[in-house]
Short mmCIF file of C-alpha atoms and ligand atoms in Angstrom, two decimals:
data_model
loop_
_atom_site.label_atom_id
_atom_site.label_comp_id
_atom_site.label_asym_id
_atom_site.label_seq_id
_atom_site.Cartn_x
_atom_site.Cartn_y
_atom_site.Cartn_z
CA MET A 1 124.80 122.48 114.83
CA ALA A 2 125.30 123.28 111.33
CA LYS A 3 125.66 127.17 110.71
CA VAL A 4 124.06 129.33 108.21
CA GLY A 5 125.99 129.30 105.01
CA ASP A 6 128.22 126.51 106.25
CA ASP A 7 127.57 124.24 103.27
CA MET A 8 130.62 122.04 103.82
CA LYS A 9 129.22 120.37 106.93
CA ASN A 10 126.49 117.85 106.87
CA ILE A 11 123.06 118.60 108.39
CA LYS A 12 122.64 116.22 111.25
CA VAL A 13 119.35 114.51 111.71
CA GLY A 14 117.85 112.56 114.72
CA LEU A 15 115.27 109.98 113.82
CA LEU A 16 112.90 109.02 116.62
CA GLY A 17 111.03 105.73 116.16
CA CYS A 18 112.38 102.97 113.80
CA GLY A 19 109.19 101.02 112.99
CA THR A 20 108.02 100.69 109.48
CA VAL A 21 108.26 104.32 108.37
CA GLY A 22 111.24 105.21 110.48
CA THR A 23 113.14 102.28 108.93
CA GLY A 24 112.16 103.58 105.46
CA VAL A 25 113.46 107.01 106.34
CA ALA A 26 116.82 105.48 107.60
CA LYS A 27 117.04 103.40 104.37
CA MET A 28 116.28 106.32 102.19
CA LEU A 29 118.93 108.52 103.81
CA LEU A 30 121.52 105.74 103.62
CA VAL A 31 120.67 104.37 100.05
CA ASN A 32 119.68 107.59 98.42
CA GLY A 33 122.12 109.63 100.43
CA GLU A 34 124.28 110.55 97.46
CA LEU A 35 121.39 111.51 95.29
CA ILE A 36 120.05 113.80 98.04
CA GLN A 37 123.36 115.30 98.44
CA LYS A 38 123.49 116.00 94.70
CA ARG A 39 120.36 117.92 94.97
CA LEU A 40 120.82 119.69 98.35
CA GLY A 41 124.36 120.42 98.06
CA THR A 42 125.13 118.96 101.47
CA GLY A 43 124.76 115.58 103.08
CA LEU A 44 121.89 114.73 105.58
CA GLU A 45 123.72 112.69 108.26
CA LEU A 46 121.73 110.35 110.32
CA LYS A 47 123.37 111.01 113.54
CA TYR A 48 120.89 108.96 115.76
CA VAL A 49 118.17 106.54 115.33
CA ALA A 50 116.23 106.03 118.73
CA ASP A 51 113.90 103.19 119.42
CA THR A 52 113.13 101.26 122.51
CA ASP A 53 113.05 97.99 120.50
CA THR A 54 116.74 97.36 120.09
CA ARG A 55 116.31 93.69 118.95
CA THR A 56 114.48 93.76 115.76
CA ASP A 57 116.67 93.44 112.71
CA ARG A 58 115.84 96.39 110.44
CA GLY A 59 118.19 95.17 107.67
CA ILE A 60 120.26 98.27 108.13
CA ASP A 61 123.96 98.29 109.36
CA PHE A 62 124.06 101.30 111.65
CA ALA A 63 127.47 102.60 112.62
CA ASP A 64 128.38 102.40 116.23
CA GLY A 65 126.66 104.86 118.41
CA VAL A 66 123.89 105.73 116.03
CA PHE A 67 121.25 103.32 117.36
CA VAL A 68 120.18 104.50 120.78
CA ASP A 69 117.20 103.53 123.06
CA ASP A 70 116.72 107.02 124.70
CA ALA A 71 114.90 109.47 122.31
CA PHE A 72 115.29 112.23 124.93
CA LYS A 73 118.99 112.00 124.54
CA VAL A 74 118.60 112.83 120.83
CA VAL A 75 116.45 115.84 121.33
CA ALA A 76 119.09 117.02 123.86
CA ASP A 77 122.10 116.66 121.66
CA PRO A 78 123.26 120.19 120.54
CA GLU A 79 124.78 118.86 117.34
CA VAL A 80 121.37 117.56 116.06
CA ASP A 81 119.60 120.00 113.64
CA ILE A 82 116.48 118.31 112.65
CA ILE A 83 114.46 115.75 114.59
CA ILE A 84 112.26 113.30 112.57
CA GLU A 85 109.52 112.04 114.80
CA MET A 86 108.11 108.67 113.61
CA ILE A 87 107.00 107.25 117.04
CA GLY A 88 103.30 108.00 116.60
CA GLY A 89 100.80 108.32 119.39
CA GLU A 90 100.17 111.29 121.39
CA SER A 91 101.89 111.62 124.72
CA VAL A 92 105.51 110.72 124.31
CA ALA A 93 105.69 112.04 120.82
CA LYS A 94 104.27 115.32 121.90
CA ALA A 95 106.64 115.62 124.78
CA LEU A 96 109.67 114.89 122.52
CA ILE A 97 108.59 117.41 119.97
CA LEU A 98 108.06 120.19 122.63
CA GLN A 99 111.46 119.37 124.01
CA ALA A 100 113.03 119.49 120.60
CA PHE A 101 111.53 122.94 119.89
CA GLU A 102 112.73 124.09 123.32
CA ASN A 103 116.25 123.12 122.40
CA GLY A 104 115.97 125.04 119.01
CA LYS A 105 115.56 122.00 116.76
CA HIS A 106 113.33 121.75 113.72
CA VAL A 107 110.89 118.88 113.64
CA VAL A 108 109.42 116.60 110.92
CA THR A 109 106.44 114.48 111.80
CA ALA A 110 103.99 112.12 110.13
CA ASN A 111 101.76 112.13 113.17
CA LYS A 112 98.27 113.09 112.04
CA ALA A 113 96.50 112.14 115.14
CA LEU A 114 98.82 114.41 117.18
CA LEU A 115 98.40 117.24 114.78
CA ALA A 116 94.71 116.87 114.55
CA LYS A 117 94.37 117.07 118.36
CA HIS A 118 97.25 119.18 119.50
CA GLY A 119 98.36 120.80 116.22
CA ASN A 120 97.49 124.44 117.19
CA GLU A 121 99.59 124.28 120.28
CA LEU A 122 102.47 122.70 118.47
CA VAL A 123 102.43 125.34 115.74
CA ARG A 124 102.46 128.09 118.39
CA ALA A 125 105.33 126.46 120.28
CA ALA A 126 107.31 126.13 117.02
CA ALA A 127 106.76 129.75 116.18
CA GLY A 128 107.74 130.80 119.75
CA LYS A 129 111.19 129.23 119.20
CA LYS A 130 111.49 130.27 115.66
CA VAL A 131 111.78 126.65 114.36
CA ASP A 132 110.12 124.77 111.72
CA LEU A 133 107.38 122.12 112.09
CA ALA A 134 106.93 120.07 108.88
CA TYR A 135 104.30 117.38 108.36
CA GLU A 136 103.93 116.47 104.57
CA ALA A 137 103.83 112.76 105.48
CA SER A 138 100.82 113.23 107.87
CA VAL A 139 98.28 113.24 105.00
CA GLY A 140 98.24 111.07 102.07
CA GLY A 141 101.63 109.40 102.43
CA CYS A 142 103.68 110.16 99.41
CA MET A 143 101.27 112.66 97.88
CA PRO A 144 102.56 116.15 98.03
CA ILE A 145 99.22 117.54 99.32
CA ILE A 146 100.59 119.80 102.01
CA LYS A 147 103.22 121.40 99.59
CA THR A 148 100.41 121.79 97.00
CA LEU A 149 98.06 123.60 99.44
CA ARG A 150 100.65 125.72 101.11
CA GLU A 151 102.72 126.67 98.18
CA ALA A 152 101.53 125.71 94.79
CA LEU A 153 98.00 126.92 95.25
CA ILE A 154 98.83 130.12 97.17
CA GLY A 155 97.06 132.28 94.66
CA ASN A 156 93.72 130.44 94.96
CA ASN A 157 90.70 130.58 97.14
CA ILE A 158 90.14 126.90 97.89
CA ALA A 159 86.44 126.13 97.73
CA LYS A 160 86.52 122.24 98.11
CA ILE A 161 88.50 119.24 99.08
CA THR A 162 87.40 115.83 98.47
CA GLY A 163 89.71 112.88 99.38
CA ILE A 164 90.10 109.22 99.76
CA LEU A 165 92.49 109.54 102.71
CA ASN A 166 92.49 106.08 104.31
CA GLY A 167 93.97 103.22 102.38
CA THR A 168 92.71 100.50 104.70
CA CYS A 169 89.03 101.61 104.22
CA ASN A 170 89.66 101.91 100.40
CA TYR A 171 91.03 98.47 100.32
CA ILE A 172 88.17 96.87 102.20
CA LEU A 173 85.53 98.77 100.12
CA THR A 174 87.37 97.73 96.81
CA LYS A 175 87.23 94.11 98.01
CA ILE A 176 83.52 94.26 98.87
CA THR A 177 82.85 95.80 95.66
CA ASN A 178 84.86 93.34 93.52
CA GLU A 179 84.15 90.25 95.29
CA GLY A 180 80.76 90.73 96.87
CA ILE A 181 82.21 89.69 100.33
CA SER A 182 81.06 91.09 103.60
CA PHE A 183 82.77 93.99 105.48
CA GLU A 184 83.97 91.45 108.17
CA GLU A 185 85.49 89.14 105.54
CA ALA A 186 87.06 92.00 103.68
CA LEU A 187 88.39 93.39 107.01
CA ALA A 188 89.85 89.86 107.89
CA ASP A 189 91.48 89.77 104.46
CA ALA A 190 93.00 93.22 105.00
CA GLN A 191 94.41 92.09 108.31
CA THR A 192 95.97 88.95 106.80
CA GLY A 193 97.49 91.01 104.08
CA GLY A 194 98.99 93.52 106.50
CA TYR A 195 96.80 96.36 105.20
CA ALA A 196 94.88 96.78 108.38
CA GLU A 197 95.95 96.92 112.05
CA ALA A 198 94.93 94.19 114.44
CA ASP A 199 92.83 97.08 116.11
CA PRO A 200 91.47 98.57 113.05
CA GLY A 201 89.08 101.18 114.78
CA LEU A 202 91.02 104.29 113.94
CA ASP A 203 90.88 103.38 110.12
CA VAL A 204 87.43 101.70 109.68
CA ASP A 205 85.52 104.09 111.98
CA GLY A 206 86.77 107.00 109.89
CA LEU A 207 88.95 108.78 112.56
CA ASP A 208 92.23 108.51 110.62
CA ALA A 209 90.66 110.15 107.61
CA ALA A 210 89.09 112.86 109.87
CA HIS A 211 92.48 113.56 111.44
CA LYS A 212 93.92 114.17 107.88
CA LEU A 213 90.79 116.24 106.86
CA ALA A 214 91.22 118.52 109.90
CA ILE A 215 94.85 119.26 108.81
CA LEU A 216 93.83 119.93 105.14
CA GLY A 217 90.97 122.19 106.02
CA ALA A 218 93.07 124.41 108.28
CA LEU A 219 95.57 124.71 105.55
CA ALA A 220 93.17 125.42 102.82
CA TYR A 221 91.03 127.96 104.42
CA GLY A 222 93.29 129.61 107.07
CA MET A 223 91.40 128.30 109.97
CA ARG A 224 92.56 126.72 113.30
CA ILE A 225 92.73 122.92 113.35
CA ASN A 226 89.34 121.85 114.41
CA PHE A 227 89.08 118.01 114.59
CA ASP A 228 86.36 117.81 117.16
CA ASP A 229 83.70 119.39 114.90
CA ILE A 230 84.19 117.03 111.96
CA TYR A 231 81.17 114.65 111.27
CA ILE A 232 82.60 111.17 111.22
CA GLU A 233 80.88 107.90 110.07
CA GLY A 234 82.83 104.65 109.27
CA ILE A 235 82.40 101.88 106.76
CA SER A 236 81.44 98.87 108.91
CA LYS A 237 77.74 98.94 107.92
CA ILE A 238 78.38 98.93 104.21
CA THR A 239 77.01 95.77 102.53
CA PRO A 240 77.60 94.07 99.29
CA LEU A 241 73.92 94.67 98.63
CA ASP A 242 74.16 98.46 98.81
CA ILE A 243 77.33 98.41 96.76
CA GLN A 244 75.48 96.38 94.11
CA PHE A 245 72.64 98.76 94.10
CA ALA A 246 74.75 101.77 94.02
CA GLY A 247 76.34 100.33 90.79
CA GLN A 248 72.83 99.95 89.22
CA PHE A 249 72.32 103.64 89.64
CA GLY A 250 75.76 104.52 88.24
CA TYR A 251 77.60 104.97 91.58
CA ARG A 252 80.44 103.52 93.55
CA ILE A 253 80.82 103.85 97.32
CA LYS A 254 83.99 105.32 98.84
CA LEU A 255 84.86 106.59 102.24
CA LEU A 256 85.30 110.28 101.45
CA ALA A 257 86.64 113.10 103.40
CA ILE A 258 84.83 116.22 102.25
CA SER A 259 85.41 119.79 103.07
CA LYS A 260 83.80 122.87 101.47
CA ASN A 261 84.30 126.49 102.09
CA THR A 262 80.73 128.03 102.07
CA GLY A 263 81.96 131.47 103.03
CA GLU A 264 81.21 131.99 106.70
CA LYS A 265 81.10 128.33 107.53
CA VAL A 266 83.05 125.38 106.49
CA GLU A 267 81.69 121.87 105.81
CA ALA A 268 83.78 119.00 107.19
CA ARG A 269 82.58 115.48 107.09
CA VAL A 270 83.91 111.91 106.63
CA HIS A 271 81.36 109.18 105.65
CA PRO A 272 80.71 106.48 103.04
CA THR A 273 79.59 108.30 99.86
CA MET A 274 78.12 107.37 96.61
CA ILE A 275 80.00 108.99 93.73
CA PRO A 276 79.30 108.57 90.02
CA VAL A 277 81.31 105.83 88.49
CA ASP A 278 82.86 108.41 86.06
CA ASN A 279 84.19 110.44 88.86
CA ILE A 280 87.98 110.01 88.89
CA LEU A 281 87.88 109.18 92.60
CA SER A 282 85.59 106.18 91.91
CA ASN A 283 88.49 104.58 90.08
CA VAL A 284 91.00 105.02 92.81
CA ASP A 285 91.13 101.40 94.21
CA GLY A 286 92.85 99.24 96.70
CA THR A 287 95.09 100.87 99.28
CA LEU A 288 95.64 104.00 97.02
CA ASN A 289 94.73 107.47 98.45
CA ALA A 290 93.65 110.42 96.23
CA VAL A 291 92.56 113.93 96.73
CA SER A 292 90.73 116.46 94.56
CA ILE A 293 91.06 120.16 95.24
CA THR A 294 89.06 122.98 93.73
CA GLY A 295 90.49 126.43 93.66
CA ASP A 296 89.18 129.47 92.04
CA ALA A 297 92.09 129.89 89.57
CA VAL A 298 93.10 126.25 88.91
CA GLY A 299 89.69 124.64 88.83
CA GLU A 300 90.09 121.11 89.96
CA ILE A 301 93.42 119.39 90.42
CA PHE A 302 93.89 115.76 91.47
CA LEU A 303 96.64 113.89 93.27
CA SER A 304 96.87 110.23 93.93
CA GLY A 305 99.51 107.78 95.34
CA HIS A 306 100.34 105.39 98.13
CA GLY A 307 98.96 106.84 101.31
CA ALA A 308 101.01 104.49 103.59
CA GLY A 309 103.88 102.24 103.53
CA MET A 310 107.51 102.28 104.22
CA MET A 311 109.10 103.96 101.29
CA PRO A 312 106.24 106.13 99.96
CA THR A 313 105.71 107.74 103.49
CA ALA A 314 109.63 108.06 103.82
CA SER A 315 109.63 109.98 100.52
CA ALA A 316 107.51 112.69 102.05
CA VAL A 317 109.38 112.80 105.11
CA ILE A 318 112.71 113.28 103.22
CA SER A 319 111.04 116.10 101.33
CA ASP A 320 110.25 117.88 104.54
CA THR A 321 113.70 117.25 105.90
CA VAL A 322 115.42 118.57 102.65
CA ASP A 323 113.10 121.81 102.91
CA ILE A 324 114.28 122.48 106.38
CA ALA A 325 118.01 121.72 105.44
CA ARG A 326 117.66 124.27 102.50
CA ASN A 327 116.34 126.84 104.94
CA LEU A 328 119.31 126.22 107.23
CA LEU A 329 121.77 126.44 104.47
CA SER A 330 120.47 129.56 102.90
CA GLY A 331 119.73 131.33 106.27
CA SER A 332 116.03 131.69 105.51
CA ARG A 333 113.60 132.61 108.20
CA THR A 334 111.77 129.60 109.48
CA ASP A 335 108.40 131.31 108.86
CA ARG A 336 109.20 132.03 105.16
CA ILE A 337 106.37 129.63 104.41
CA PRO A 338 104.10 129.80 107.36
CA THR A 339 103.41 126.28 109.08
CA MET A 340 99.74 126.44 108.38
CA GLY A 341 99.83 128.25 105.11
CA TYR A 342 98.51 131.64 106.43
CA GLN A 343 100.25 134.29 108.47
CA ALA A 344 99.66 133.17 112.09
CA ALA A 345 97.75 136.56 112.78
CA LYS A 346 95.29 135.80 109.93
CA VAL A 347 94.43 132.26 111.02
CA ARG A 348 90.77 132.31 112.21
CA LYS A 349 88.38 130.12 114.12
CA ILE A 350 85.93 129.44 111.42
CA PRO A 351 82.76 127.51 112.50
CA VAL A 352 82.29 124.20 111.11
CA MET A 353 78.75 123.56 109.85
CA SER A 354 76.62 120.90 111.81
CA ILE A 355 75.89 117.81 109.73
CA ASP A 356 72.12 118.61 110.45
CA GLU A 357 72.43 121.61 108.12
CA LEU A 358 73.80 119.48 105.18
CA VAL A 359 71.87 119.51 102.02
CA THR A 360 72.56 116.75 99.64
CA HIS A 361 71.13 113.80 97.80
CA TYR A 362 70.37 110.66 99.65
CA TYR A 363 70.12 106.89 99.02
CA PHE A 364 67.81 105.05 101.39
CA ARG A 365 67.27 101.34 101.64
CA PHE A 366 64.44 100.04 103.73
CA GLU A 367 63.52 96.45 104.48
CA ALA A 368 59.79 96.75 103.97
CA LEU A 369 57.00 94.26 104.10
CA ASP A 370 55.86 93.50 100.50
CA GLU A 371 52.27 94.44 100.89
CA PRO A 372 49.76 97.10 99.71
CA GLY A 373 50.15 100.63 100.96
CA VAL A 374 53.67 100.22 102.36
CA LEU A 375 55.39 102.47 99.79
CA SER A 376 52.77 105.21 100.23
CA LYS A 377 53.23 105.22 103.99
CA ILE A 378 56.99 105.58 103.66
CA SER A 379 56.87 108.25 100.86
CA GLY A 380 54.00 110.06 102.79
CA ILE A 381 56.23 110.50 105.67
CA LEU A 382 59.21 111.68 103.60
CA GLY A 383 56.78 114.20 101.89
CA ASP A 384 55.65 115.53 105.30
CA PHE A 385 59.50 116.40 105.95
CA GLN A 386 59.83 118.09 102.49
CA ILE A 387 62.03 115.20 101.14
CA SER A 388 61.35 114.80 97.36
CA LEU A 389 62.02 111.56 95.76
CA LYS A 390 63.84 111.20 92.52
CA THR A 391 63.37 107.51 92.06
CA VAL A 392 61.84 104.55 93.88
CA HIS A 393 62.73 100.90 93.24
CA GLN A 394 61.39 97.71 94.91
CA MET A 395 64.43 95.65 94.14
CA GLY A 396 62.58 92.32 94.15
CA ARG A 397 64.93 90.41 96.33
CA ARG A 398 63.26 88.93 99.52
CA THR A 399 65.29 88.84 102.63
CA ASN A 400 63.40 87.19 105.58
CA GLY A 401 59.94 88.03 104.03
CA SER A 402 60.74 91.66 103.54
CA VAL A 403 61.75 93.33 100.23
CA PRO A 404 64.52 95.94 99.73
CA VAL A 405 62.93 99.22 98.80
CA VAL A 406 65.50 101.76 97.44
CA MET A 407 64.92 105.44 97.13
CA LEU A 408 67.13 108.23 95.82
CA THR A 409 66.14 111.72 96.83
CA HIS A 410 66.42 115.21 95.34
CA TYR A 411 68.23 117.64 97.52
CA ALA A 412 67.26 117.11 101.17
CA ARG A 413 68.35 118.53 104.45
CA GLU A 414 70.02 116.07 106.90
CA ALA A 415 67.99 117.19 109.89
CA ASP A 416 64.75 116.38 107.82
CA VAL A 417 66.15 113.14 106.79
CA LYS A 418 66.83 112.16 110.44
CA ASN A 419 63.36 113.09 111.51
CA ALA A 420 61.67 111.41 108.71
CA LEU A 421 63.58 108.13 109.15
CA ALA A 422 62.85 108.15 112.87
CA GLU A 423 59.18 108.25 112.11
CA ILE A 424 59.43 105.61 109.33
CA ASN A 425 61.34 103.45 111.90
CA GLY A 426 58.29 103.45 114.02
CA LEU A 427 56.10 101.89 111.26
CA ASN A 428 55.32 98.21 111.80
CA VAL A 429 55.82 97.56 108.02
CA VAL A 430 59.54 98.44 108.13
CA GLU A 431 62.22 96.02 109.53
CA ASN A 432 65.58 97.02 110.91
CA ASP A 433 67.11 100.49 110.61
CA PRO A 434 67.17 102.00 107.17
CA VAL A 435 70.41 102.26 105.37
CA VAL A 436 71.23 105.90 104.54
CA ILE A 437 74.23 106.81 102.24
CA ARG A 438 74.90 110.42 101.15
CA ILE A 439 75.39 110.99 97.34
CA GLU A 440 78.01 113.37 96.05
CA ASP A 441 77.16 114.19 92.51
CA LYS A 442 79.47 115.85 89.95
CA ASN A 443 77.02 118.86 89.84
CA ASN A 444 76.22 118.88 93.47
CA LYS A 445 75.33 122.61 93.86
CA TYR A 446 75.87 122.66 97.63
N1 LIG B 501 96.22 103.76 108.52
C1 LIG B 501 96.37 104.65 107.36
C2 LIG B 501 95.58 104.14 106.21
C3 LIG B 501 97.83 104.96 106.90
O1 LIG B 501 95.07 102.96 106.18
O2 LIG B 501 95.41 104.86 105.19
C4 LIG B 501 98.44 105.89 107.67
O3 LIG B 501 97.83 107.23 107.55
#
């Protein structure tokens, strides 16, 4: 292994997984190796690339002995300083990372699902072995959001994080918005274009964005990673009709990951959200990701960039790798910057607010029969549950003998909304389940 202060020797890196991002990492180390050396002062030597797929041509000419099919051999090699885990998934990746820690190696990963579900255990294991666990590429691809929260904003109380954290969903919603096509058509287009997986569930059901929100919330507020308590709703029910109506009220629909620190509790939710067209996030389109962070000193700051893809993600992986290499070369303690941003002893289990307690503005669309008394029945029930209406529109477009009735509410409580809508659903003048979309206004006071 490279020794402290031994700046003549290269730092040796073992890359596990040579799929899209792994290939990007290998390419960046080889093609931009000289540039990295000029900045780091020492070379990063790719000692191994491990992948069970030994047939695919990655367009890289690896030296003899570099490409291996056994990742456990890489984490066992005493010469390797830093392991870059690009395998993804939970079981093998976790076993390899734990073995790497056991063998005193530092680890860089982009594996947000693993961190969201097992991150607390991995952080403890790394600390126990006094090695680094770095994960910039796990959230937002190339956007330096982890470094921003962990280092740049260290003097700030973070009040709020709002992000577009899934490029697949953003691509699909942008397509529906611009072309008026259905969710199914937009998803098929994303799959043809290589922007969505054959099994798109993790993305379109909101889970991938929630994995990322779990990591950001923990970093921002000094809480344990708590994925299980995040409220998650995907985009599969979003229709061109609701997007069109949203536009008429001055909103666009995005899949937002929202987290707010309310003091004793944290709000954490992922769902389709109406945001004003002049909100900067409204104009982040296609596969781009973006995140807005509100801190008590900085106010609001905004990052945007490619949240996925070979070279953007590799850029974040190399940033982490160089940080670790700098620690190695300077002899810094690995906990110089705590893995989760706060001193381990200060990380708390902060409760996540139930979605039922949420207070926000809502958009409802009912398919109602176009006959006398229908509106008063619906609004009467809403009134019974203390839900006050800001505006009501009968949109005048008949669908199967019914008419879309759209309502925007003043602040209302989610539990009241659920109860009222259940009662309205029982009316024989309303067809199908109502559409409910939460609104995040610029001046949302909650
Ligand atoms: N599947 C993710 C997305 C990229 O669509 O944004 C990797 O996090």
